[in-house]
Amino acid sequence: MQTADVPHEASPPLILDGQPIRLDDVYDVAVGHRLVEVGPRAQARMAAARDQLDRLVADQRLVYGVTTGYGPLAATHVGPGKSADLQRNLVYMLASSVGPPLSAAHTRALMVARAVALSQGHSALRPEALGVLLACLRHDVL
């Protein structure tokens, strides 16, 4: 087993294709610093979902958490001028936590788990945003 400071050079990159991954893959990324990349099928699914969301927003359709508020404010329309504020405030709310910080390995495991979920293409996340998450993982920006 290699230390956390040395990239897992013996393993090929883990390619996210929108399917579940093995626990061993999570361990290799979390502890062995195995590289993670997004495969073409996942990229295509993500891009298609994002295009659909962009069309819904352009048509001024109500999309929970995108053009509406959250929870009790789900019926409240949020115009394009306030959309960035809505998303930023959501990040601020979700970024708060309690307790001691997680270890680097636990953080890396959570990051790869999130990347797997996002690679499925259900969130309409821009593919470039997943690329930023994977770059943080690659450079150990935890």
XYZ file of N, CA and C in Angstrom, residues 1-14 23-36 104-106 108-109 112 137-138 140 142:
114
model
N 0.851 -1.182 0.000
C 0.000 0.000 0.000
C 0.889 1.234 0.000
N 0.521 2.214 -0.800
C 1.291 3.440 -0.876
C 0.775 4.446 0.138
N 1.631 5.396 0.488
C 1.206 6.422 1.439
C 0.316 7.431 0.747
N -0.352 8.243 1.541
C -1.267 9.252 0.997
C -0.535 10.345 0.239
N 0.777 10.472 0.435
C 1.537 11.526 -0.235
C 1.973 11.138 -1.642
N 1.826 9.873 -2.007
C 2.323 9.392 -3.289
C 1.138 9.006 -4.163
N 1.061 9.541 -5.389
C -0.034 9.165 -6.271
C -0.046 7.656 -6.520
N -1.208 7.119 -6.766
C -1.402 5.693 -7.002
C -1.071 5.401 -8.464
N 0.214 5.423 -8.812
C 0.658 5.343 -10.192
C 0.384 3.994 -10.838
N 0.266 2.924 -10.050
C 0.067 1.596 -10.612
C -1.352 1.417 -11.151
N -2.289 2.200 -10.667
C -3.679 2.053 -11.083
C -4.015 3.026 -12.196
N -4.769 2.546 -13.185
C -5.252 3.488 -14.199
C -6.276 4.419 -13.557
N -6.532 5.562 -14.167
C -7.530 6.472 -13.595
C -8.884 5.778 -13.467
N -9.619 6.163 -12.465
C -10.989 5.700 -12.301
C -11.847 6.545 -13.236
N -16.216 -0.279 -3.646
C -15.627 0.248 -2.416
C -14.107 0.323 -2.544
N -13.513 -0.651 -3.228
C -12.062 -0.617 -3.451
C -11.640 0.619 -4.241
N -12.487 1.042 -5.179
C -12.188 2.254 -5.952
C -12.200 3.480 -5.049
N -13.187 3.560 -4.155
C -13.258 4.678 -3.211
C -11.991 4.706 -2.360
N -11.587 3.539 -1.868
C -10.382 3.451 -1.040
C -9.149 3.905 -1.827
N -9.035 3.444 -3.073
C -7.872 3.815 -3.894
C -7.787 5.326 -4.118
N -8.936 5.980 -4.259
C -8.951 7.434 -4.430
C -8.661 8.117 -3.105
N -9.304 7.637 -2.039
C -9.205 8.291 -0.729
C -7.826 8.153 -0.117
N -7.247 6.980 -0.208
C -5.976 6.708 0.464
C -4.809 6.680 -0.514
N -5.030 6.134 -1.690
C -3.944 5.991 -2.653
C -3.828 7.100 -3.665
N -4.716 8.087 -3.581
C -4.690 9.237 -4.492
C -4.838 8.835 -5.965
N -5.634 7.787 -6.215
C -5.908 7.388 -7.590
C -6.615 8.526 -8.311
N -6.254 8.760 -9.545
C -6.871 9.817 -10.344
C -8.287 9.431 -10.738
N -9.136 10.426 -10.905
C -10.530 10.225 -11.299
C -10.808 11.106 -12.510
N -8.204 13.801 5.902
C -8.019 13.961 4.455
C -8.603 12.765 3.701
N -8.376 11.553 4.181
C -8.888 10.365 3.498
C -10.418 10.351 3.485
N -11.030 10.718 4.611
C -12.491 10.757 4.646
C -13.029 11.833 3.701
N -11.562 12.963 0.978
C -11.374 12.479 -0.394
C -12.432 11.442 -0.756
N -12.784 10.577 0.204
C -13.820 9.565 -0.053
C -15.168 10.243 -0.328
N -15.121 11.831 -3.876
C -15.310 10.898 -4.988
C -16.744 10.380 -4.996
N -9.668 17.367 -6.168
C -9.282 16.041 -5.689
C -7.874 15.687 -6.163
N -7.596 15.939 -7.439
C -6.291 15.621 -8.027
C -5.158 16.392 -7.329
N -5.352 17.686 -4.259
C -5.509 17.562 -2.807
C -5.997 18.865 -2.168
N -8.614 20.119 -0.316
C -9.688 19.500 0.455
C -10.377 20.510 1.328
